[in-house]
Tab-separated table of C-alpha atoms and ligand atoms in Angstrom:
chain	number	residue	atom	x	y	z
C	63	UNK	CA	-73.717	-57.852	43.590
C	64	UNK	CA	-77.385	-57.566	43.070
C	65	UNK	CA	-78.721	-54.513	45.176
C	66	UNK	CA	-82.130	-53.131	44.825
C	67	UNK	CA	-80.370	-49.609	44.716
C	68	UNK	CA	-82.624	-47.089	46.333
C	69	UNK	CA	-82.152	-43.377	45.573
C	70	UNK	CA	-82.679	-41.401	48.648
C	71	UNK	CA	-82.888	-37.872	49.171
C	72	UNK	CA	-79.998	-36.104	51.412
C	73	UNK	CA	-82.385	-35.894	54.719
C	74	UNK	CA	-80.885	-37.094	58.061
C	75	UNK	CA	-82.592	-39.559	58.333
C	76	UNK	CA	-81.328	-40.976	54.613
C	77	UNK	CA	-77.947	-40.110	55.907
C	78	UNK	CA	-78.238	-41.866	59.358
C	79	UNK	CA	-79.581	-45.005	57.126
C	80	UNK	CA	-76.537	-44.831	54.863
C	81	UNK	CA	-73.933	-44.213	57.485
C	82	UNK	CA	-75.480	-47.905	58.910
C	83	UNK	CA	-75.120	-49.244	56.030
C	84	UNK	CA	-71.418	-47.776	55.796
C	85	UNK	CA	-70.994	-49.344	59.609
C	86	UNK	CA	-72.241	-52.590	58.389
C	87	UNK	CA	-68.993	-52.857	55.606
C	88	UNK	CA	-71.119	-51.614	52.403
C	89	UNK	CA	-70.525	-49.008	49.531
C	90	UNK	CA	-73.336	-46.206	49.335
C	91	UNK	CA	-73.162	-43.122	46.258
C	92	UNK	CA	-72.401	-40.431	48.269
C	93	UNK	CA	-72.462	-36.646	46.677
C	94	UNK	CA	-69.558	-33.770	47.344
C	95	UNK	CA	-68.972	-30.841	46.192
C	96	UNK	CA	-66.184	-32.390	43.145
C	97	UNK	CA	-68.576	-35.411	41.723
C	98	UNK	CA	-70.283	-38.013	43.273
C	99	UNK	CA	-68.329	-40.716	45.366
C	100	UNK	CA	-68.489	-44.104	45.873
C	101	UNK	CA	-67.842	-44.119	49.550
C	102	UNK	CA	-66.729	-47.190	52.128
C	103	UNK	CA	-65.643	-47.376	55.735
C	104	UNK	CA	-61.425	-46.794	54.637
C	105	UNK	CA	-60.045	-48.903	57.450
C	106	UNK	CA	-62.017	-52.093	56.345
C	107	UNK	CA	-60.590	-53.805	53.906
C	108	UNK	CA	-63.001	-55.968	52.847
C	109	UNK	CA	-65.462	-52.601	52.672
C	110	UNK	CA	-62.798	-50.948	50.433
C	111	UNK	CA	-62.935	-54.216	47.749
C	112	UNK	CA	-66.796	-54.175	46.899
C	113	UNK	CA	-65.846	-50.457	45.923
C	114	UNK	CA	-63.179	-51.894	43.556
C	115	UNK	CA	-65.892	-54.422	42.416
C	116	UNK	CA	-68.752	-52.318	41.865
C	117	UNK	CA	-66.563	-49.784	39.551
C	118	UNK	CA	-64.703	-52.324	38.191
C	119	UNK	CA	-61.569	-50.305	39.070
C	120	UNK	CA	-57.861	-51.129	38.718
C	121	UNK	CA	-56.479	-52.720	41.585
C	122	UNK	CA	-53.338	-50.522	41.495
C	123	UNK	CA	-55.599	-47.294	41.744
C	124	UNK	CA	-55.350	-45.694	45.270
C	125	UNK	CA	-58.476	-44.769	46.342
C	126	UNK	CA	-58.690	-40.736	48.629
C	127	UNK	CA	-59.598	-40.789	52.340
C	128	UNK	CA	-62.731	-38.241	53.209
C	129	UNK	CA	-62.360	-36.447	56.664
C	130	UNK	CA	-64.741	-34.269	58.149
C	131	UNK	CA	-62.814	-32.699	61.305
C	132	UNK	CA	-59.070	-31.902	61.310
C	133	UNK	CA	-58.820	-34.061	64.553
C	134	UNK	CA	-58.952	-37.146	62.134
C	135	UNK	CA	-55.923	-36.382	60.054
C	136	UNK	CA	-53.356	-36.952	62.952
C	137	UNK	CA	-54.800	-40.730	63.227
C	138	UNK	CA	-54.270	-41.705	59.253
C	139	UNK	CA	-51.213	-40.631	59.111
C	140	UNK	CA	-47.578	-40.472	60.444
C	141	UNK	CA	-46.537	-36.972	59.333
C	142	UNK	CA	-48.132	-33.484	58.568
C	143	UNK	CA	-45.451	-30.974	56.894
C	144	UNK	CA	-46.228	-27.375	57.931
C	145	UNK	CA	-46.720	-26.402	53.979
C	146	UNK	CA	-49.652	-29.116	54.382
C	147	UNK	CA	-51.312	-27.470	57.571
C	148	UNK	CA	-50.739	-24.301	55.619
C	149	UNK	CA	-53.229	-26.047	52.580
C	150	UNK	CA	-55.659	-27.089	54.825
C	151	UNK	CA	-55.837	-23.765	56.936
C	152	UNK	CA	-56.416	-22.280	53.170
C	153	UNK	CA	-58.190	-24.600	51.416
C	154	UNK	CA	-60.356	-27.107	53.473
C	155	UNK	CA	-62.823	-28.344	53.754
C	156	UNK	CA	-62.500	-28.261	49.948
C	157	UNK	CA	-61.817	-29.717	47.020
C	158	UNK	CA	-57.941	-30.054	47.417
C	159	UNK	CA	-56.747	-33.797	48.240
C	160	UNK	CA	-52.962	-34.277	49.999
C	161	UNK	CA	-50.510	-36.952	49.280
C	162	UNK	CA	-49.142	-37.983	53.158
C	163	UNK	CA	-47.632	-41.088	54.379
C	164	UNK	CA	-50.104	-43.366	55.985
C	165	UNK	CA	-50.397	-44.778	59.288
C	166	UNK	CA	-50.888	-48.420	59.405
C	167	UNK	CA	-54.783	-48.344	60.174
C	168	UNK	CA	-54.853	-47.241	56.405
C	169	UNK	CA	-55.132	-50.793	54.779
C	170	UNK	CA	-52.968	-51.632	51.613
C	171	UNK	CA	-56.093	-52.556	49.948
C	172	UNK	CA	-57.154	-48.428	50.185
C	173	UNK	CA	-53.695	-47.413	49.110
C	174	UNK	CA	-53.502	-49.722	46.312
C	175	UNK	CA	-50.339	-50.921	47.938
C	176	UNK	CA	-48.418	-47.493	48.478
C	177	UNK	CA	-47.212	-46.071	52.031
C	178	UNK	CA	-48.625	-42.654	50.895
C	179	UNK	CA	-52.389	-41.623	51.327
C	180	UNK	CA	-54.170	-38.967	49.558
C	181	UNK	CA	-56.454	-36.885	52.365
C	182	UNK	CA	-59.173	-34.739	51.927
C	183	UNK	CA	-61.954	-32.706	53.698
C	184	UNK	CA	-65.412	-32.091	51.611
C	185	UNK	CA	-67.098	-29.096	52.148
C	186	UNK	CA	-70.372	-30.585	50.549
C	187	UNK	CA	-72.588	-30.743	53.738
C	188	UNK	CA	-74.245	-34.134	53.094
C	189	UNK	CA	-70.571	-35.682	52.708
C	190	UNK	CA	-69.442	-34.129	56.589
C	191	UNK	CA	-72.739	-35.161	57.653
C	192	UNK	CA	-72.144	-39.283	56.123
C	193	UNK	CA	-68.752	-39.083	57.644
C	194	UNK	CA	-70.107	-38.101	60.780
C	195	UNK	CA	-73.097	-40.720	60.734
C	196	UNK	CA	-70.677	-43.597	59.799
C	197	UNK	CA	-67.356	-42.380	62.629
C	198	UNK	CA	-65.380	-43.457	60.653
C	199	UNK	CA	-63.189	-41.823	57.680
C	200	UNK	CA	-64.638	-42.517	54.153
C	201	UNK	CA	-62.471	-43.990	50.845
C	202	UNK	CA	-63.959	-42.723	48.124
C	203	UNK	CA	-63.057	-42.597	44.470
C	204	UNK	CA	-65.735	-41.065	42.010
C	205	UNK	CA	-69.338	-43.123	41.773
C	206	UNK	CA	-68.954	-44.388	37.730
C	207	UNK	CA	-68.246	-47.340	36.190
C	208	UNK	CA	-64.219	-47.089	35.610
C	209	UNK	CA	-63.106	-45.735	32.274
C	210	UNK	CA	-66.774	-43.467	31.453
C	211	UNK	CA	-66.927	-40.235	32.540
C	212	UNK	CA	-67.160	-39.254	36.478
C	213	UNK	CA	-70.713	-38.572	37.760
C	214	UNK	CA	-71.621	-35.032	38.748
C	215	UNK	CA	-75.901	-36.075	39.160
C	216	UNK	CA	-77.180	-38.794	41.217
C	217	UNK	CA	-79.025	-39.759	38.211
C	218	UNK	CA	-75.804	-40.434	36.723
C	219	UNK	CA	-74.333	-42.884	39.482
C	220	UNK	CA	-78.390	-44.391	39.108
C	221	UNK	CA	-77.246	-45.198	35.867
C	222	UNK	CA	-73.420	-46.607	36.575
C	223	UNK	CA	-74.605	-48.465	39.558
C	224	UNK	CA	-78.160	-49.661	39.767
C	225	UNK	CA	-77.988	-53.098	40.974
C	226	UNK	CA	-74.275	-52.802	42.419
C	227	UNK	CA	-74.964	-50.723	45.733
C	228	UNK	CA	-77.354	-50.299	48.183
C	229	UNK	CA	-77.731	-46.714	47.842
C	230	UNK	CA	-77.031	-43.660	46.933
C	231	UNK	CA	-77.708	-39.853	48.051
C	232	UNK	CA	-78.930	-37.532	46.348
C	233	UNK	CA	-78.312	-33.759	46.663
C	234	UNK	CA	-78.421	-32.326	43.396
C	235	UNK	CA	-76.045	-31.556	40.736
C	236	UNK	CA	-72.154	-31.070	41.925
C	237	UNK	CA	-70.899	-27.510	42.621
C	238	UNK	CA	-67.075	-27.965	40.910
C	239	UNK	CA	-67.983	-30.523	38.662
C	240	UNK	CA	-64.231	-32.129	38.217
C	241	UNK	CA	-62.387	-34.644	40.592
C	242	UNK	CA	-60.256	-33.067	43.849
C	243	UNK	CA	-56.946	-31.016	42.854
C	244	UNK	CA	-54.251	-33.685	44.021
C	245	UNK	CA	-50.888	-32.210	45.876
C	246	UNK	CA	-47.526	-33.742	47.226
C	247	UNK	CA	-45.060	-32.546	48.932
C	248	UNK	CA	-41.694	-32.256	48.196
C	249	UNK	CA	-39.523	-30.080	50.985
C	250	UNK	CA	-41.035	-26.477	50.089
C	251	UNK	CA	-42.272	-27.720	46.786
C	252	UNK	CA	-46.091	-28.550	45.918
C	253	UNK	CA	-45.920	-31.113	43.494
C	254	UNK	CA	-49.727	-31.011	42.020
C	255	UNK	CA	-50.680	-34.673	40.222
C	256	UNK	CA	-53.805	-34.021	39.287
C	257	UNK	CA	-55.145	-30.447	38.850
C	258	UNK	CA	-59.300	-29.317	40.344
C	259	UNK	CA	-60.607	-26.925	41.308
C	260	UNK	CA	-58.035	-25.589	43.677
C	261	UNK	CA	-55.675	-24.273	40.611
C	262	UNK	CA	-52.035	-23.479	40.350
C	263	UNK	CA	-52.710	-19.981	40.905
C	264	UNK	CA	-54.715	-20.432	44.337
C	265	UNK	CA	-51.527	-22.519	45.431
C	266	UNK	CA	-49.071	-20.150	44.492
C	267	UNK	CA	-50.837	-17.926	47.357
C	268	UNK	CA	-49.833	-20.543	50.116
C	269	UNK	CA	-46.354	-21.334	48.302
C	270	UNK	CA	-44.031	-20.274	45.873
C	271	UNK	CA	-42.761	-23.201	44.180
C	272	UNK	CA	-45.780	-25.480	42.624
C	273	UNK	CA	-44.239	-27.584	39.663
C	274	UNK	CA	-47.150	-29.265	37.238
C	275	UNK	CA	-46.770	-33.614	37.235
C	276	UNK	CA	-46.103	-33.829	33.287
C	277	UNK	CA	-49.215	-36.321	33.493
C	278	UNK	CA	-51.259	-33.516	33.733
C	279	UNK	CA	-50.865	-32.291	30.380
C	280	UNK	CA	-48.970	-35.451	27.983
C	281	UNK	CA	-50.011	-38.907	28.138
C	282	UNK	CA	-48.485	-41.440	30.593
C	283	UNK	CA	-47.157	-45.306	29.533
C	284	UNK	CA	-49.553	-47.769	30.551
C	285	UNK	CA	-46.755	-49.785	32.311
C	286	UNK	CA	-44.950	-46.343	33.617
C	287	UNK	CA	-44.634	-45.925	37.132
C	288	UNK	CA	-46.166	-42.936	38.316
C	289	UNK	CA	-46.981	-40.699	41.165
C	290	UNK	CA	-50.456	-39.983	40.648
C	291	UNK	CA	-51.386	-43.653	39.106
C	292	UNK	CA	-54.916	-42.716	38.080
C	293	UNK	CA	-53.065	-40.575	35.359
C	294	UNK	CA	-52.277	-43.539	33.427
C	295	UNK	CA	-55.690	-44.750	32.448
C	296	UNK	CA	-57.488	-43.452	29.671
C	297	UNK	CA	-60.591	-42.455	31.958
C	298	UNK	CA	-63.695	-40.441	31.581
C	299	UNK	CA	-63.886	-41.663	27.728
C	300	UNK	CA	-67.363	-41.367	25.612
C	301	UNK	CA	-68.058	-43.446	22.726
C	302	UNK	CA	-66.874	-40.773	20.401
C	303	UNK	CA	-64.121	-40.428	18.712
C	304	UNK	CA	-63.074	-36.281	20.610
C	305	UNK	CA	-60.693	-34.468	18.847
C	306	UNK	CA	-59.785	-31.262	21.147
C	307	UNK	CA	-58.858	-28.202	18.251
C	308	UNK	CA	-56.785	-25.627	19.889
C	309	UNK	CA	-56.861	-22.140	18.008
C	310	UNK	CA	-58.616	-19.038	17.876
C	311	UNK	CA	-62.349	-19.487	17.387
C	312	UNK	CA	-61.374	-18.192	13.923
C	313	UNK	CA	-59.298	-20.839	12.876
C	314	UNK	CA	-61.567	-23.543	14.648
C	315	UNK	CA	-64.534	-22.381	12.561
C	316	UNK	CA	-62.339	-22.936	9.372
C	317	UNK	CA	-60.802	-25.910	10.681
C	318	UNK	CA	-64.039	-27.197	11.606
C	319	UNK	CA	-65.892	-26.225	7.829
C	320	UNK	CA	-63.224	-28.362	5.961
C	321	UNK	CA	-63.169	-31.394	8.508
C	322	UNK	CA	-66.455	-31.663	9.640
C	323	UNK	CA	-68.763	-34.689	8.489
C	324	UNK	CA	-72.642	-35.131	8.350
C	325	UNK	CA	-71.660	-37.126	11.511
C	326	UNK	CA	-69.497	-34.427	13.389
C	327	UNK	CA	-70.863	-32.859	16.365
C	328	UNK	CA	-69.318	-29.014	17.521
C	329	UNK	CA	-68.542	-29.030	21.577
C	330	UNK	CA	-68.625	-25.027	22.007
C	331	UNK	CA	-68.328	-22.707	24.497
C	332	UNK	CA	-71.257	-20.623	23.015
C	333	UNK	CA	-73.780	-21.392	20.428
C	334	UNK	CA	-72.745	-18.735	18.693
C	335	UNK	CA	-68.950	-20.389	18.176
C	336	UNK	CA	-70.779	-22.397	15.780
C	337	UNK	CA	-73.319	-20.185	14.275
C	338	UNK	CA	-73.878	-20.630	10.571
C	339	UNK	CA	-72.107	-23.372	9.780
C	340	UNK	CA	-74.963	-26.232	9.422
C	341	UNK	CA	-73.437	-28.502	11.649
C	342	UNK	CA	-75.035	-29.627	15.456
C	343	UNK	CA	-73.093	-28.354	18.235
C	344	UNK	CA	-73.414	-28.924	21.864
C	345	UNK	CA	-72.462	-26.267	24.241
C	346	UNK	CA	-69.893	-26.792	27.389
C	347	UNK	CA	-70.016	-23.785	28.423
C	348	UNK	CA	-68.523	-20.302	28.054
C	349	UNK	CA	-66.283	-19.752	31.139
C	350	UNK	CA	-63.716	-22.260	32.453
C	351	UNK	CA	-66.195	-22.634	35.795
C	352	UNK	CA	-69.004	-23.497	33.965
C	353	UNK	CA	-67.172	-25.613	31.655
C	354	UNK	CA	-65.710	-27.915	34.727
C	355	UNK	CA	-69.519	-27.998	36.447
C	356	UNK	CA	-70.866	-29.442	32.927
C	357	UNK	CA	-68.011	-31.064	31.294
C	358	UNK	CA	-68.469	-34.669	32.106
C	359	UNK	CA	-72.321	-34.346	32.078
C	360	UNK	CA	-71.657	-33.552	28.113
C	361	UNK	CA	-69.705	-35.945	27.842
C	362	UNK	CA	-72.489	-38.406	28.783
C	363	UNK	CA	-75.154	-36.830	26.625
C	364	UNK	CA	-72.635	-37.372	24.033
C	365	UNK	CA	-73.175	-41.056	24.386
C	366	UNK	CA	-77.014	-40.707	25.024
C	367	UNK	CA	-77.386	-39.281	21.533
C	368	UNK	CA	-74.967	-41.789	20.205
C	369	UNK	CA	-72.501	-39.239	18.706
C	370	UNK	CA	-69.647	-40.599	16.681
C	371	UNK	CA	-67.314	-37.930	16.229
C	372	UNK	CA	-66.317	-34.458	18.220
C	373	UNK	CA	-64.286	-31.168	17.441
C	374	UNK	CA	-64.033	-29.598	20.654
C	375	UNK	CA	-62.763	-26.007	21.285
C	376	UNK	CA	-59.777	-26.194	23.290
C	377	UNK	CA	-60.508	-24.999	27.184
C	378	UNK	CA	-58.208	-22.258	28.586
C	379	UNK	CA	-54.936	-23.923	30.197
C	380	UNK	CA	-54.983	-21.860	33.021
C	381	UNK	CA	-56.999	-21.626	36.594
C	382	UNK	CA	-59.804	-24.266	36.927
C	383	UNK	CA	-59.364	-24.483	33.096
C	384	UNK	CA	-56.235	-26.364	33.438
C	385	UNK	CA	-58.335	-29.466	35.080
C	386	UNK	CA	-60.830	-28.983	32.499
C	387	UNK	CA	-58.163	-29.329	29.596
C	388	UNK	CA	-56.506	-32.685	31.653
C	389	UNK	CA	-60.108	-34.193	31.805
C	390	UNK	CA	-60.902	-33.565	28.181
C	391	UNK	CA	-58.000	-34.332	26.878
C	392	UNK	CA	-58.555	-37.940	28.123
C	393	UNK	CA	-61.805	-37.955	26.967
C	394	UNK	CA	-60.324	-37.346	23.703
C	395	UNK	CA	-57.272	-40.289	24.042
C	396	UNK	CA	-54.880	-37.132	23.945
C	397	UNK	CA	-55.722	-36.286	20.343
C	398	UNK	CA	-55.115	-32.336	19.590
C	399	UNK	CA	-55.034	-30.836	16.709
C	400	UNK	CA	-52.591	-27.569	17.284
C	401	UNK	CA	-53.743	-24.824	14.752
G	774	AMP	P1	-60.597	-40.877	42.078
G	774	AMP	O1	-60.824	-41.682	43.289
G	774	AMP	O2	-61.254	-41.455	40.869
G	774	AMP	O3	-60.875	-39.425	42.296
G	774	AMP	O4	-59.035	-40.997	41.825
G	774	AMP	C1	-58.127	-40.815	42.868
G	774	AMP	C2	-56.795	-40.447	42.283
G	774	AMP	O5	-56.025	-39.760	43.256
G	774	AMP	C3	-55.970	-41.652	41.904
G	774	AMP	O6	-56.269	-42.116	40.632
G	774	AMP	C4	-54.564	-41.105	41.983
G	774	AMP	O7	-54.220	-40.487	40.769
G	774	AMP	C5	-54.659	-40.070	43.099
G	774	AMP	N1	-54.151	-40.644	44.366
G	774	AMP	C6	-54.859	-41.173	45.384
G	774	AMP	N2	-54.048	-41.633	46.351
G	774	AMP	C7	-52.799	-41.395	45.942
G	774	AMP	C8	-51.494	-41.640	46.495
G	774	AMP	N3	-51.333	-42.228	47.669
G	774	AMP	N4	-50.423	-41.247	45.774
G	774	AMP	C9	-50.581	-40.631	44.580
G	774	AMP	N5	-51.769	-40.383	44.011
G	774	AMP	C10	-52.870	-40.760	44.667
G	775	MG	MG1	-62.436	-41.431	39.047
């Protein structure tokens, strides 16, 4: 691994240069509409294990498939429920990934040694486009380093991966922000592993029994065995020592007056949450779609600045809010402080 790692815009002819490179069994930093992926030809799996090298990723972490065409679906795998045709008629291309048994063309090495596959269609137009230019499907798991916080700027993946890739595309900051909502299927259940953008709500429209993974929302064993295994790690972690405060902004301001240090930084939802009080505060955000689109590129800054310590105002649980809370509360090594 020693690339000279050239940033290239999202023309067609960067993306007919990276899909090459994608044909010739390398890893390129490709952008969608969730954060930026590290993407590899997903049938090849000697392809598949520079991705593992270049993140420095778990072996036992499955990585998601990219489509761009429904056509390609029927050849990865050896069964699509109805409830699942349902999802993608609703919600693709999208951010929604699906959990599906895998044909064998799907190498171990992509599936981290499971029979299932998780499945998704991008609607980020550079992605379709990459897919298209490389003909084949795409594994990608997000573009950073394992365990810092997922890249939603090419500048960020610049900074994970310079030297480790050959390139990466650039097309400007990510529209969600946080990683694919992850489904399985369970008769007429949804079973969601990981929530997105795609929320509980939105998949209550297409079916009326979703039950929430308990690894959304509580921490996981490291030695547990799971059905979403990239719950398990701590992921998306800053240097700083986050400690999420769930209460009213009340009791958050008062919680925050008598715990706060010289040293303690305020993540907010408004600057005005910490108006007054003399300590610095950083601002996430006031809605829980804003708060997804900036969260991890806050939690970056938060290790540009060298911040030691963080009281963070508890996101809403609910809608897109509920993936913000699972992100953050990893950043934050599941510490809450219930007021
Ligand atoms: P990332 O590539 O970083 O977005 O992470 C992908 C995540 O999707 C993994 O960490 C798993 O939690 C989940 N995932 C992918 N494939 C599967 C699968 N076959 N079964 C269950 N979960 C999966
Ligand atoms: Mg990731």
């Amino acid at each position: 691994m020693n690339y000279d790692t050239k940033l290239l815009d999202s023309s067609k002819k960067s993306v007919e240069y990276a899909g090459e490179l994608i044909r010739q069994g390398e890893v390129v930093g490709m952008p969608t509409e969730t954060v930026y992926g590290l993407a590899a030809n997903a049938l090849d799996p000697e392809a598949v294990k520079k991705i593992f090298i270049a993140k420095g990723r778990p072996q036992d972490n499955p990585l998601i498939v990219h489509i761009s065409r429904m056509e390609m679906l029927e050849g990865l795998v050896t069964e699509i429920p109805e409830l699942a045709k349902k999802c993608a008629g609703e919600f693709w291309p999208g951010p929604l990934t699906m959990i599906l048994p895998k044909r064998g063309i799907i190498p171990y090495t992509t599936s981290a040694g499971l029979d299932t596959v998780g499945i998704r269609m991008p609607s980020n137009k550079t992605a379709r486009a990459l897919i298209d230019a490389s003909g084949v499907p795409l594994a990608a798991p997000s573009a950073n380093l394992s365990g810092s916080p997922s890249p939603t700027k090419a500048i960020h993946v610049y900074n994970d991966m310079n030297g480790r890739i050959p390139c990466i595309l650039d097309d400007g900051g990510c529209a969600v922000g946080v990683e694919s909502t992850v489904i399985a299927f369970e008769g007429d259940n949804i079973r969601l592993l990981r929530p997105g953008f795609i929320s509980v709500e939105d998949l209550k429209t297409v079916c009326e029994n979703v039950t929430v993974d308990k690894g959304v929302t509580e921490a996981v064993a490291a030695d547990a065995v799971v059905a979403s295994p990239g719950m398990k790690y701590k992921h998306y972690a800053p240097k700083a020592d986050v400690t999420i405060i769930d209460g009213s902004l009340e009791d958050y301001r008062k919680y925050c007056a008598e715990n706060a240090d010289k040293e303690t930084v305020l993540m907010v939802f408004n600057e005005s949450d910490a108006e007054g009080m003399g300590l610095k505060a950083i601002v996430y955000g006031c809605d829980s779609k804003q708060q997804a689109q900036k969260l991890f590129d806050v939690l970056r800054q938060l290790d540009e600045l060298n911040i030691k310590k963080v009281f963070a105002r508890c996101p809403k649980k609910t809608g897109v809010g509920l993936a913000v809370y699972n992100r953050l509360l990893r950043a934050a090594g599941f510490q809450v402080i219930k007021l």
